[in-house]
Coordinates of C-alpha atoms in Angstrom, one line a residue:
Chain A
M1 CA 120.2 71.4 140.3
V2 CA 117.0 73.8 141.7
A3 CA 114.8 75.0 139.0
P4 CA 114.8 78.8 138.9
E5 CA 112.2 80.6 140.6
Q6 CA 109.6 81.6 137.4
E7 CA 109.8 85.2 136.9
P8 CA 106.6 87.3 136.6
A9 CA 106.4 87.5 133.3
A10 CA 105.6 91.4 133.2
A11 CA 109.2 91.5 134.7
A12 CA 110.7 89.6 131.9
P13 CA 112.5 91.2 128.8
V14 CA 110.5 91.9 125.5
L15 CA 111.4 90.1 122.8
I16 CA 109.1 91.0 119.9
A17 CA 107.8 94.4 120.0
A18 CA 105.0 95.7 117.3
R19 CA 103.8 99.3 116.7
G20 CA 101.5 99.9 114.1
L21 CA 102.1 97.0 112.2
T22 CA 100.7 97.1 108.7
K23 CA 101.0 94.7 106.0
R24 CA 99.2 95.1 102.3
F25 CA 99.2 93.0 99.4
G26 CA 97.9 95.7 97.0
D27 CA 94.5 96.9 98.0
L28 CA 94.4 94.2 100.5
V29 CA 94.9 95.1 104.3
A30 CA 96.0 91.4 105.6
V31 CA 97.4 93.5 108.6
A32 CA 96.0 96.9 109.4
G33 CA 98.1 98.5 112.0
I34 CA 99.0 96.5 115.6
D35 CA 100.3 96.9 118.1
F36 CA 101.6 94.0 120.6
E37 CA 104.3 92.6 122.6
V38 CA 105.8 89.1 123.6
R39 CA 108.4 88.7 126.4
R40 CA 110.5 86.2 127.2
G41 CA 109.5 82.7 128.2
E42 CA 105.7 83.6 127.4
A43 CA 103.1 81.7 125.1
F44 CA 101.9 84.1 123.6
G45 CA 98.7 83.7 120.8
F46 CA 96.9 85.0 118.3
L47 CA 93.1 83.9 118.1
G48 CA 91.0 84.4 115.1
P49 CA 89.2 83.1 111.9
N50 CA 90.5 82.4 108.9
G51 CA 91.9 85.2 107.0
A52 CA 92.1 87.9 110.2
G53 CA 95.7 88.5 109.2
K54 CA 97.3 85.9 111.9
S55 CA 99.7 84.2 109.4
S56 CA 100.7 87.8 107.4
T57 CA 102.0 88.8 111.1
M58 CA 103.6 85.3 111.7
R59 CA 105.8 85.7 108.4
M60 CA 106.8 89.4 109.3
I61 CA 107.6 88.1 113.2
G62 CA 109.6 84.8 110.7
C63 CA 111.5 87.9 108.7
V64 CA 110.2 86.4 105.6
A65 CA 107.9 88.8 105.1
P66 CA 108.6 92.5 104.9
A67 CA 105.9 94.9 106.8
T68 CA 104.4 98.0 105.0
S69 CA 104.7 99.9 107.4
G70 CA 104.6 100.4 111.4
E71 CA 107.7 99.4 113.3
L72 CA 109.3 95.8 114.5
R73 CA 111.6 94.8 116.5
I74 CA 112.8 91.2 117.1
L75 CA 115.2 90.0 119.8
G76 CA 115.8 94.1 119.5
L77 CA 116.8 93.8 115.9
D78 CA 115.1 95.3 112.9
P79 CA 113.5 92.5 110.5
Q80 CA 114.6 94.2 107.5
R81 CA 118.1 94.4 108.5
Y82 CA 118.9 91.5 110.3
G83 CA 116.7 88.9 108.9
P84 CA 119.4 86.1 108.9
R85 CA 120.4 87.1 112.3
I86 CA 117.2 87.0 114.1
R87 CA 116.2 83.7 112.1
A88 CA 119.4 82.2 113.2
R89 CA 117.8 82.6 116.9
L90 CA 113.9 81.5 115.8
G91 CA 112.3 78.3 115.5
V92 CA 109.5 78.1 112.6
V93 CA 106.6 76.1 112.0
P94 CA 104.7 77.0 109.1
Q95 CA 100.9 76.1 108.5
Q96 CA 101.6 74.2 105.5
D97 CA 104.7 71.4 106.2
T98 CA 107.9 72.0 104.4
L99 CA 109.2 68.6 105.1
D100 CA 110.9 66.7 101.9
L101 CA 108.7 63.6 101.6
E102 CA 111.0 61.9 99.9
L103 CA 114.1 62.0 102.4
T104 CA 114.0 60.1 105.9
V105 CA 112.8 61.3 109.0
R106 CA 116.7 61.6 109.8
E107 CA 117.4 63.0 106.9
N108 CA 115.4 66.2 106.9
L109 CA 116.0 67.4 110.8
Y110 CA 120.0 66.5 109.6
I111 CA 120.0 68.9 106.5
Y112 CA 117.8 71.6 108.0
G113 CA 120.6 72.0 111.2
R114 CA 123.2 72.0 108.4
Y115 CA 120.9 75.2 107.1
F116 CA 121.5 77.0 110.4
G117 CA 125.5 76.3 109.9
L118 CA 125.6 73.3 112.6
P119 CA 129.0 71.4 112.0
R120 CA 128.2 68.0 111.2
E121 CA 129.5 66.1 114.3
G122 CA 127.7 67.8 117.2
L123 CA 124.3 67.9 114.8
R124 CA 124.5 63.9 115.0
A125 CA 123.4 64.1 118.7
K126 CA 121.1 66.9 118.2
V127 CA 119.2 64.7 115.7
D128 CA 118.8 61.5 117.8
E129 CA 117.7 64.1 121.0
L130 CA 115.4 65.6 118.9
L131 CA 114.1 62.1 117.5
R132 CA 113.3 61.5 121.1
F133 CA 111.6 64.3 121.6
A134 CA 109.3 64.1 118.8
Q135 CA 108.7 60.3 119.6
L136 CA 109.8 59.5 116.4
S137 CA 113.2 57.4 117.0
D138 CA 112.2 53.9 115.6
R139 CA 111.1 55.9 111.8
A140 CA 113.9 57.7 112.0
N141 CA 115.2 55.9 108.7
A142 CA 111.8 56.0 107.0
K143 CA 110.8 58.2 104.7
V144 CA 108.9 61.0 105.5
E145 CA 105.9 60.5 102.9
P146 CA 103.4 57.7 104.3
L147 CA 104.1 59.3 107.9
S148 CA 100.8 60.4 110.1
G149 CA 99.6 63.9 110.0
G150 CA 100.8 63.8 113.4
M151 CA 103.9 62.3 113.3
K152 CA 104.8 65.0 110.3
R153 CA 103.7 68.0 112.2
R154 CA 106.0 66.5 115.5
L155 CA 108.9 66.0 113.1
T156 CA 108.1 70.0 111.9
I157 CA 108.4 70.9 115.5
A158 CA 111.3 68.9 116.1
R159 CA 113.0 70.4 113.1
S160 CA 112.2 73.6 113.9
L161 CA 114.3 73.1 117.2
V162 CA 117.4 72.5 115.7
N163 CA 119.0 75.5 116.5
D164 CA 117.9 76.0 119.9
P165 CA 115.6 78.7 119.1
E166 CA 115.1 81.6 122.2
I167 CA 111.1 82.0 120.3
L168 CA 109.4 79.2 118.7
L169 CA 107.0 80.1 115.9
L170 CA 103.6 78.1 115.4
D171 CA 101.0 78.7 112.4
E172 CA 98.2 76.8 113.4
P173 CA 100.0 74.3 114.9
T174 CA 97.6 71.5 115.4
T175 CA 95.0 72.2 112.5
G176 CA 93.9 69.2 110.3
L177 CA 95.5 66.5 113.2
D178 CA 92.9 64.8 115.3
P179 CA 92.4 64.7 118.9
Q180 CA 94.6 62.2 119.8
A181 CA 97.8 63.6 117.5
R182 CA 96.6 67.3 119.2
H183 CA 96.9 65.6 122.5
V184 CA 100.1 64.2 121.9
L185 CA 101.4 67.4 120.2
W186 CA 99.9 69.8 123.1
D187 CA 101.9 67.8 125.3
R188 CA 105.5 68.2 123.2
L189 CA 104.5 72.4 123.3
Y190 CA 104.0 72.1 126.7
R191 CA 107.3 70.6 127.9
L192 CA 109.0 73.3 125.7
K193 CA 107.4 76.4 127.5
Q194 CA 108.1 74.8 130.9
S195 CA 111.9 74.6 129.6
G196 CA 111.7 78.4 128.9
V197 CA 111.4 78.6 125.4
T198 CA 108.9 82.0 124.4
L199 CA 106.0 80.4 122.4
V200 CA 104.5 82.6 119.9
L201 CA 101.3 80.8 118.0
T202 CA 98.5 81.4 116.2
T203 CA 95.2 79.0 116.2
H204 CA 91.7 79.5 115.2
Y205 CA 90.8 76.7 118.0
M206 CA 89.9 78.4 121.0
D207 CA 90.8 75.1 123.7
E208 CA 94.4 75.0 121.9
A209 CA 94.5 79.0 122.8
E210 CA 93.0 78.3 126.5
Q211 CA 95.6 75.1 126.9
L212 CA 98.8 76.6 125.2
C213 CA 98.3 80.4 125.7
D214 CA 99.3 82.8 128.9
R215 CA 98.2 85.8 126.8
L216 CA 96.5 86.3 123.6
V217 CA 95.1 88.5 121.2
V218 CA 92.4 88.2 119.5
M219 CA 92.5 89.0 115.7
D220 CA 89.8 89.9 113.5
G221 CA 89.9 91.5 109.7
G222 CA 93.7 92.1 110.5
R223 CA 93.0 94.2 113.4
I224 CA 93.3 93.2 117.5
V225 CA 90.1 93.2 119.3
A226 CA 91.0 92.2 123.0
E227 CA 93.9 91.6 124.7
G228 CA 94.9 89.3 128.1
A229 CA 94.8 86.4 129.8
P230 CA 92.5 83.4 128.5
A231 CA 90.3 83.6 132.1
A232 CA 90.5 87.5 132.1
L233 CA 89.3 87.8 128.7
I234 CA 86.5 85.0 129.5
A235 CA 85.5 87.1 132.8
E236 CA 86.0 90.2 131.1
H237 CA 83.7 90.0 127.7
S238 CA 81.6 87.2 128.9
T239 CA 79.4 85.5 131.9
R240 CA 80.4 82.9 134.1
E241 CA 78.3 80.0 132.5
V242 CA 76.2 79.4 128.8
A243 CA 73.1 77.6 128.5
E244 CA 73.0 76.6 125.0
L245 CA 68.9 75.9 124.2
R246 CA 68.7 73.8 120.9
F247 CA 65.5 73.7 118.8
E248 CA 64.5 72.5 115.0
P249 CA 65.0 74.2 112.6
G250 CA 62.8 77.8 112.5
G251 CA 62.0 76.7 116.3
S252 CA 63.9 79.5 117.7
A253 CA 61.4 82.1 116.4
G254 CA 60.3 84.0 119.1
A255 CA 62.2 82.7 121.7
V256 CA 64.0 86.0 122.1
E257 CA 61.2 87.8 123.2
R258 CA 60.3 84.8 125.5
L259 CA 63.6 84.8 127.2
A260 CA 63.6 88.5 128.0
G261 CA 62.5 87.6 131.1
V262 CA 64.8 85.0 132.1
L263 CA 67.9 87.2 132.1
S264 CA 68.4 89.2 135.2
G265 CA 72.0 90.1 136.3
A266 CA 74.1 92.8 134.6
G267 CA 75.9 91.7 131.9
E268 CA 73.1 88.7 131.0
R269 CA 71.9 88.7 127.2
V270 CA 70.8 85.8 124.5
E271 CA 72.1 85.5 121.6
V272 CA 69.9 83.7 118.8
L273 CA 72.4 81.4 116.2
P274 CA 70.5 79.3 113.2
D275 CA 70.8 76.0 115.1
R276 CA 70.3 77.1 118.9
V277 CA 69.8 79.7 121.6
L278 CA 72.5 81.1 123.8
L279 CA 71.6 82.1 127.2
Y280 CA 74.9 84.2 128.6
V281 CA 74.4 84.1 132.6
E282 CA 75.7 83.3 135.9
D283 CA 73.6 79.8 136.7
G284 CA 72.8 78.4 134.1
E285 CA 70.6 75.4 135.1
G286 CA 68.5 78.1 136.5
A287 CA 67.9 80.0 133.6
V288 CA 67.4 76.8 131.5
V289 CA 64.4 76.0 134.6
S290 CA 62.8 79.3 133.6
A291 CA 62.9 79.2 129.7
L292 CA 60.9 75.7 130.1
D293 CA 58.5 78.0 132.5
A294 CA 58.4 80.4 130.0
G295 CA 56.9 77.4 127.5
L296 CA 59.8 77.4 125.5
R297 CA 60.4 73.6 124.6
P298 CA 63.9 73.3 122.8
L299 CA 65.2 69.8 121.6
S300 CA 67.8 69.6 124.0
T301 CA 69.6 72.0 126.7
L302 CA 72.9 72.1 127.9
V303 CA 74.9 74.3 130.7
R304 CA 78.7 75.1 129.9
R305 CA 81.5 77.5 131.7
S306 CA 82.2 80.4 128.8
T307 CA 84.8 79.6 126.7
L308 CA 87.3 82.0 124.2
E309 CA 84.4 80.9 121.4
D310 CA 81.9 83.0 123.5
V311 CA 84.3 86.1 124.1
F312 CA 85.1 86.1 120.1
L313 CA 81.3 86.1 119.1
R314 CA 80.4 88.6 121.7
L315 CA 83.4 91.0 120.0
T316 CA 82.6 90.7 116.5
G317 CA 79.4 88.7 116.3
R318 CA 80.8 85.4 114.3
S319 CA 81.9 82.4 116.0
L320 CA 85.5 81.3 115.2
V321 CA 84.9 78.4 113.1
D322 CA 82.4 78.5 110.5
Chain B
M1 CA 127.3 78.1 120.7
T2 CA 124.6 78.2 118.6
V3 CA 124.3 81.5 117.7
A4 CA 127.5 81.6 116.7
A5 CA 127.3 78.5 114.2
A6 CA 124.6 79.9 112.9
S7 CA 126.3 82.6 111.0
R8 CA 128.4 80.3 109.2
T9 CA 125.6 79.1 107.1
S10 CA 126.5 79.6 103.6
A11 CA 125.1 78.6 99.8
W12 CA 127.1 75.4 99.9
R13 CA 124.3 74.2 102.7
V14 CA 122.0 74.2 99.9
V15 CA 124.5 72.7 97.7
E16 CA 124.6 70.3 100.3
Y17 CA 120.8 69.5 100.5
H18 CA 120.4 69.0 96.4
A19 CA 123.3 66.8 96.9
V20 CA 121.7 64.7 99.9
N21 CA 118.6 64.6 97.5
A22 CA 120.3 63.6 94.5
R23 CA 121.6 60.7 96.4
R24 CA 118.3 59.0 96.1
Y25 CA 118.7 58.8 92.2
L26 CA 122.3 58.4 92.0
T27 CA 121.9 55.1 90.1
S28 CA 119.8 57.0 87.2
V29 CA 122.3 59.4 87.5
I30 CA 125.2 57.8 86.6
V31 CA 123.5 55.3 84.0
L32 CA 122.2 58.4 82.1
S33 CA 125.8 60.4 82.4
V34 CA 127.2 57.4 80.9
L35 CA 124.2 56.4 78.0
T36 CA 124.2 59.8 77.3
P37 CA 127.7 59.8 75.3
L38 CA 128.1 56.5 74.6
V39 CA 124.8 56.5 72.6
Y40 CA 125.3 59.7 70.8
L41 CA 129.0 59.1 70.0
L42 CA 127.9 55.6 68.8
A43 CA 125.4 57.0 66.8
L44 CA 126.4 60.0 65.3
G45 CA 130.2 60.1 65.7
V46 CA 130.6 56.4 64.9
G47 CA 127.8 56.2 62.7
L48 CA 127.1 58.8 61.0
G49 CA 130.2 60.0 60.9
T50 CA 131.4 57.2 58.6
L51 CA 129.0 58.5 56.0
V52 CA 130.2 61.9 56.4
N53 CA 133.8 60.9 56.3
R54 CA 133.0 59.2 52.6
H55 CA 131.9 62.6 51.4
G56 CA 134.8 64.4 52.8
T57 CA 135.3 66.4 55.6
G58 CA 137.3 69.6 54.4
T59 CA 134.7 71.7 55.9
L60 CA 135.2 70.3 59.4
G61 CA 138.6 70.4 59.6
A62 CA 138.6 67.0 61.0
P63 CA 137.0 63.7 61.0
Y64 CA 132.8 64.0 62.0
L65 CA 133.5 62.4 65.2
A66 CA 136.0 64.5 66.4
F67 CA 133.8 67.4 65.3
V68 CA 130.9 66.9 66.8
A69 CA 131.9 64.9 69.8
P70 CA 132.8 68.8 71.5
G71 CA 129.0 69.8 70.4
L72 CA 127.3 66.7 71.8
L73 CA 129.1 67.8 75.3
A74 CA 128.3 71.7 75.2
A75 CA 124.6 70.4 74.2
A76 CA 124.3 67.4 76.6
A77 CA 125.2 69.8 79.0
M78 CA 122.7 72.7 78.0
Q79 CA 120.0 70.0 78.4
T80 CA 120.9 68.9 81.8
A81 CA 120.7 72.3 82.9
A82 CA 117.6 73.5 81.5
T83 CA 116.2 70.4 82.8
H84 CA 117.6 70.9 86.5
A85 CA 116.9 74.6 86.7
A86 CA 113.1 74.0 85.5
N87 CA 112.6 71.1 87.9
L88 CA 115.1 71.5 90.9
V89 CA 113.1 75.4 91.2
M90 CA 110.0 74.4 90.7
G91 CA 110.3 71.6 92.8
G92 CA 111.9 73.7 95.2
F93 CA 108.9 76.6 95.3
K94 CA 105.7 74.2 94.4
W95 CA 106.0 70.4 94.5
I96 CA 108.3 70.1 98.0
R97 CA 108.6 73.8 98.9
V98 CA 111.7 73.3 100.3
F99 CA 112.7 76.5 99.7
Y100 CA 110.4 78.0 102.1
G101 CA 111.8 75.7 104.5
M102 CA 115.2 77.0 103.9
S103 CA 114.3 80.7 104.1
A104 CA 113.0 80.2 107.5
T105 CA 116.5 79.9 108.4
P106 CA 119.5 82.3 108.3
L107 CA 119.7 81.1 104.6
T108 CA 118.9 84.1 102.0
S109 CA 117.0 84.1 99.1
R110 CA 120.2 84.9 97.4
Q111 CA 122.3 82.1 99.0
I112 CA 119.0 79.5 98.2
C113 CA 118.9 80.6 94.5
D114 CA 123.4 80.7 94.4
G115 CA 123.3 77.4 95.9
T116 CA 121.0 75.8 93.4
L117 CA 122.5 77.1 90.8
G118 CA 125.9 75.6 92.1
F119 CA 124.5 72.2 92.4
I120 CA 123.6 72.5 88.7
A121 CA 127.1 73.4 87.9
L122 CA 129.0 71.3 89.6
R123 CA 126.9 68.3 88.6
L124 CA 127.7 69.5 85.0
V125 CA 131.4 69.8 85.4
G126 CA 130.8 66.2 86.8
D127 CA 129.0 65.0 83.5
A128 CA 131.1 67.0 81.7
A129 CA 134.3 65.4 82.5
L130 CA 133.1 61.6 82.5
Y131 CA 131.7 62.3 78.7
L132 CA 135.2 64.0 77.8
A133 CA 136.4 60.3 79.1
I134 CA 134.3 58.6 77.2
M135 CA 135.2 60.8 74.2
S136 CA 138.8 59.9 74.7
S137 CA 138.0 56.0 74.9
F138 CA 136.5 56.4 71.1
G139 CA 139.4 58.3 70.2
A140 CA 138.0 61.8 69.4
A141 CA 140.1 63.5 72.3
R142 CA 142.9 64.5 69.7
R143 CA 145.0 67.1 72.3
W144 CA 145.1 67.9 75.7
E145 CA 143.7 71.2 75.4
I146 CA 140.6 69.5 75.2
V147 CA 140.0 69.6 79.3
F148 CA 138.6 73.4 78.4
A149 CA 136.0 72.1 76.6
V150 CA 134.3 71.8 79.8
P151 CA 134.4 74.8 81.0
A152 CA 133.4 75.7 77.7
A153 CA 130.1 73.8 78.1
V154 CA 129.5 74.2 81.7
G155 CA 130.1 78.1 81.2
A156 CA 127.6 78.2 77.8
A157 CA 124.7 75.8 79.9
M158 CA 125.1 78.2 83.0
A159 CA 124.6 81.0 81.3
F160 CA 121.2 79.5 79.5
A161 CA 120.2 77.8 82.9
A162 CA 120.1 81.2 84.9
P163 CA 117.1 82.7 83.2
V164 CA 115.6 79.5 82.8
A165 CA 116.0 79.2 87.3
A166 CA 114.5 83.0 87.2
I167 CA 111.2 82.5 84.7
V168 CA 110.1 79.5 86.4
A169 CA 110.9 81.0 90.2
S170 CA 107.9 83.8 88.5
M171 CA 105.8 81.1 87.5
Q172 CA 102.7 79.7 90.2
S173 CA 102.5 76.5 88.1
E174 CA 104.4 75.4 85.6
R175 CA 101.5 75.0 83.5
N176 CA 102.9 74.4 79.9
L177 CA 105.9 76.6 80.6
F178 CA 108.2 73.2 80.4
N179 CA 106.6 72.0 77.0
V180 CA 107.3 75.3 75.2
L181 CA 110.9 75.9 77.0
F182 CA 112.2 72.1 75.9
R183 CA 109.9 72.0 72.4
F184 CA 110.5 75.5 71.2
V185 CA 114.1 77.1 72.8
V186 CA 116.1 74.0 74.0
T187 CA 115.7 71.3 71.1
P188 CA 115.7 74.2 68.4
M189 CA 118.7 75.4 70.2
F190 CA 120.2 71.7 69.8
L191 CA 120.0 71.6 66.3
F192 CA 120.7 75.0 65.4
S193 CA 123.6 75.9 67.2
G194 CA 126.4 73.9 65.1
T195 CA 126.4 70.9 67.1
F196 CA 126.1 68.7 64.0
Y197 CA 127.2 71.2 61.2
P198 CA 129.2 74.5 60.8
V199 CA 126.6 77.0 61.1
S200 CA 128.1 78.8 58.5
R201 CA 125.4 75.8 56.3
L202 CA 123.0 78.1 57.8
P203 CA 121.2 80.9 55.7
E204 CA 121.5 83.9 57.5
W205 CA 119.1 84.1 59.3
G206 CA 119.8 81.2 61.0
R207 CA 123.7 82.4 61.5
W208 CA 122.3 85.1 63.5
L209 CA 119.7 82.9 65.3
A210 CA 122.3 80.8 66.3
A211 CA 124.5 83.9 67.4
A212 CA 122.2 84.3 69.7
S213 CA 122.1 81.5 71.7
P214 CA 124.7 80.7 74.3
L215 CA 124.9 77.2 73.0
W216 CA 126.5 78.4 69.4
H217 CA 129.1 80.3 71.8
G218 CA 129.7 76.9 74.3
T219 CA 129.9 74.8 71.0
E220 CA 132.7 77.0 69.3
L221 CA 134.9 77.2 72.3
A222 CA 134.3 74.0 73.1
R223 CA 135.3 73.0 69.3
A224 CA 138.3 75.2 69.6
A225 CA 139.5 73.7 72.8
A226 CA 138.8 70.1 71.5
L227 CA 140.5 70.8 67.9
G228 CA 142.8 74.4 67.9
G229 CA 142.8 76.5 65.7
A230 CA 140.5 79.3 66.6
S231 CA 141.7 83.0 66.7
S232 CA 142.3 84.4 70.5
A233 CA 139.9 87.1 69.2
S234 CA 136.9 84.5 68.6
V235 CA 137.7 83.0 71.7
L236 CA 137.7 86.3 73.6
G237 CA 134.2 87.5 72.1
H238 CA 132.2 83.5 72.6
V239 CA 133.8 84.0 76.4
G240 CA 132.2 87.5 76.9
Y241 CA 129.1 86.8 75.3
L242 CA 128.8 83.9 77.9
L243 CA 129.8 86.0 80.4
A244 CA 127.0 88.8 79.6
W245 CA 124.5 86.2 79.5
L246 CA 125.4 85.2 83.3
A247 CA 126.0 89.2 84.5
V248 CA 122.1 89.5 83.2
G249 CA 120.7 85.9 84.3
V250 CA 122.2 85.3 87.5
P251 CA 121.2 88.7 89.2
L252 CA 117.9 88.2 87.5
A253 CA 117.4 84.5 89.7
R254 CA 118.4 86.0 92.6
W255 CA 115.7 88.7 92.3
R256 CA 113.1 86.6 91.0
F257 CA 114.1 84.3 94.4
R258 CA 113.8 87.5 96.3
V259 CA 110.3 88.4 95.1
R260 CA 109.1 84.9 95.4
A261 CA 110.5 83.8 99.3
Y262 CA 109.9 87.4 100.3
R263 CA 106.8 89.2 100.0

């Protein structure tokens, strides 16, 4: 079989559409009137720090929380009226696992499929397939409790696929996992994306957003502060390179004045963090040389490319992970 | 087609979960379901009964074993129901969080509630049937109509379990709830609902308390089934009272499940 030509995302149908979507808990505004669209086949991300409103948005998309106001359509349906019908076509990976730790790996997958009304016979084959996908076939009859965090997360993802969902919602899929386990998980998610599943994920890791998302929105304080492809967001809101100068505590005082002369091009700027100074420039190596010439004596220097972290810092004045 | 199949889900899938989960405790469940009636019937029916019978059982209308056995059946059902309603609901929302996993599927909060209550009811039917079998082996089953003691006991137990489920679904943590529930509600109800003696022996306030508790109505129905001699008016009154508790308790539980799972 020949793989179908990849459709340009703009032409694909809209699966999720939100207009002025708002969620309040009493006086607390968790989501403050956001607009976004997710198209079929996309990997779409909500990037932002804890408390930005990402999880509340995900719960509304997952039809387990009513919107306070605004409009939301999922697969063309109103979640307040057609929750069960929509949920039948979604896969959900919640931020906190809801696995039954006392049941076996296989039982967890099987019983979850039963919640969707899947018949017993087909389900057994499906469970075997999911066990292979999650690389858990050899643990099929083990209880979930002693599994590692990465294994539990893979099991949760496998479980969310039991109904062959059209949209997979992943809330902080790799939070709390070690780097090795994160890479295994990213690989599994990448395969899903290749097979045409629409991914919607939240994360506060900029590397995760860059790895997985075709398009993302940056959220802060319940609002969307920027939207676009990761590379486009970086190009729009940051410089090509960043030179990081690390100082002794308090050693960066007066650095800004001395560095003013280092900056040349448009959009170049200095950002002072407690432990280091960031130079947003086109030529990082050149900026470091100029800084040393200007008499600065940093403990160490590092030149790197701009990331989404820098975009977030630029847009909100804060870093993603405190 | 998965999408078509997905619309076939129902509260029975929640019952199935609880059954799969309970399979892990199958041995202890069976041992407990057999030991409880054995111990109670031996200690009270046979042991205490010998003493009671010696002093005459005119007010009871039957030997003590035959009198106390249907009461114990109803009381055991109520205790199992209260324990399960408390543990399964707190477990589902807090300890294991499995209800949140369910609510991400086509299952509705109402189905999760109904399936959980339904599982408890089925479990009670099994326990009560076993109780009945053991009763008859003690010679405490005097007529076939005693089988109606099973729906009487299960109905009364569920009438109490539904509001318990509603309360537990409203609690963010168990704190002292379970202690208060069992020490100050379940146990007194067990002692003052006519399980061991007719409530006509109690002072008036005690009779009113008994009349308010669903267990007394279940006990009266179970005893009427076991011994006969009850007027149809009193049977209808007890059934009506239990149905009223269910008519309030079940919607209350569904509402609290919805508030907890969907916010």
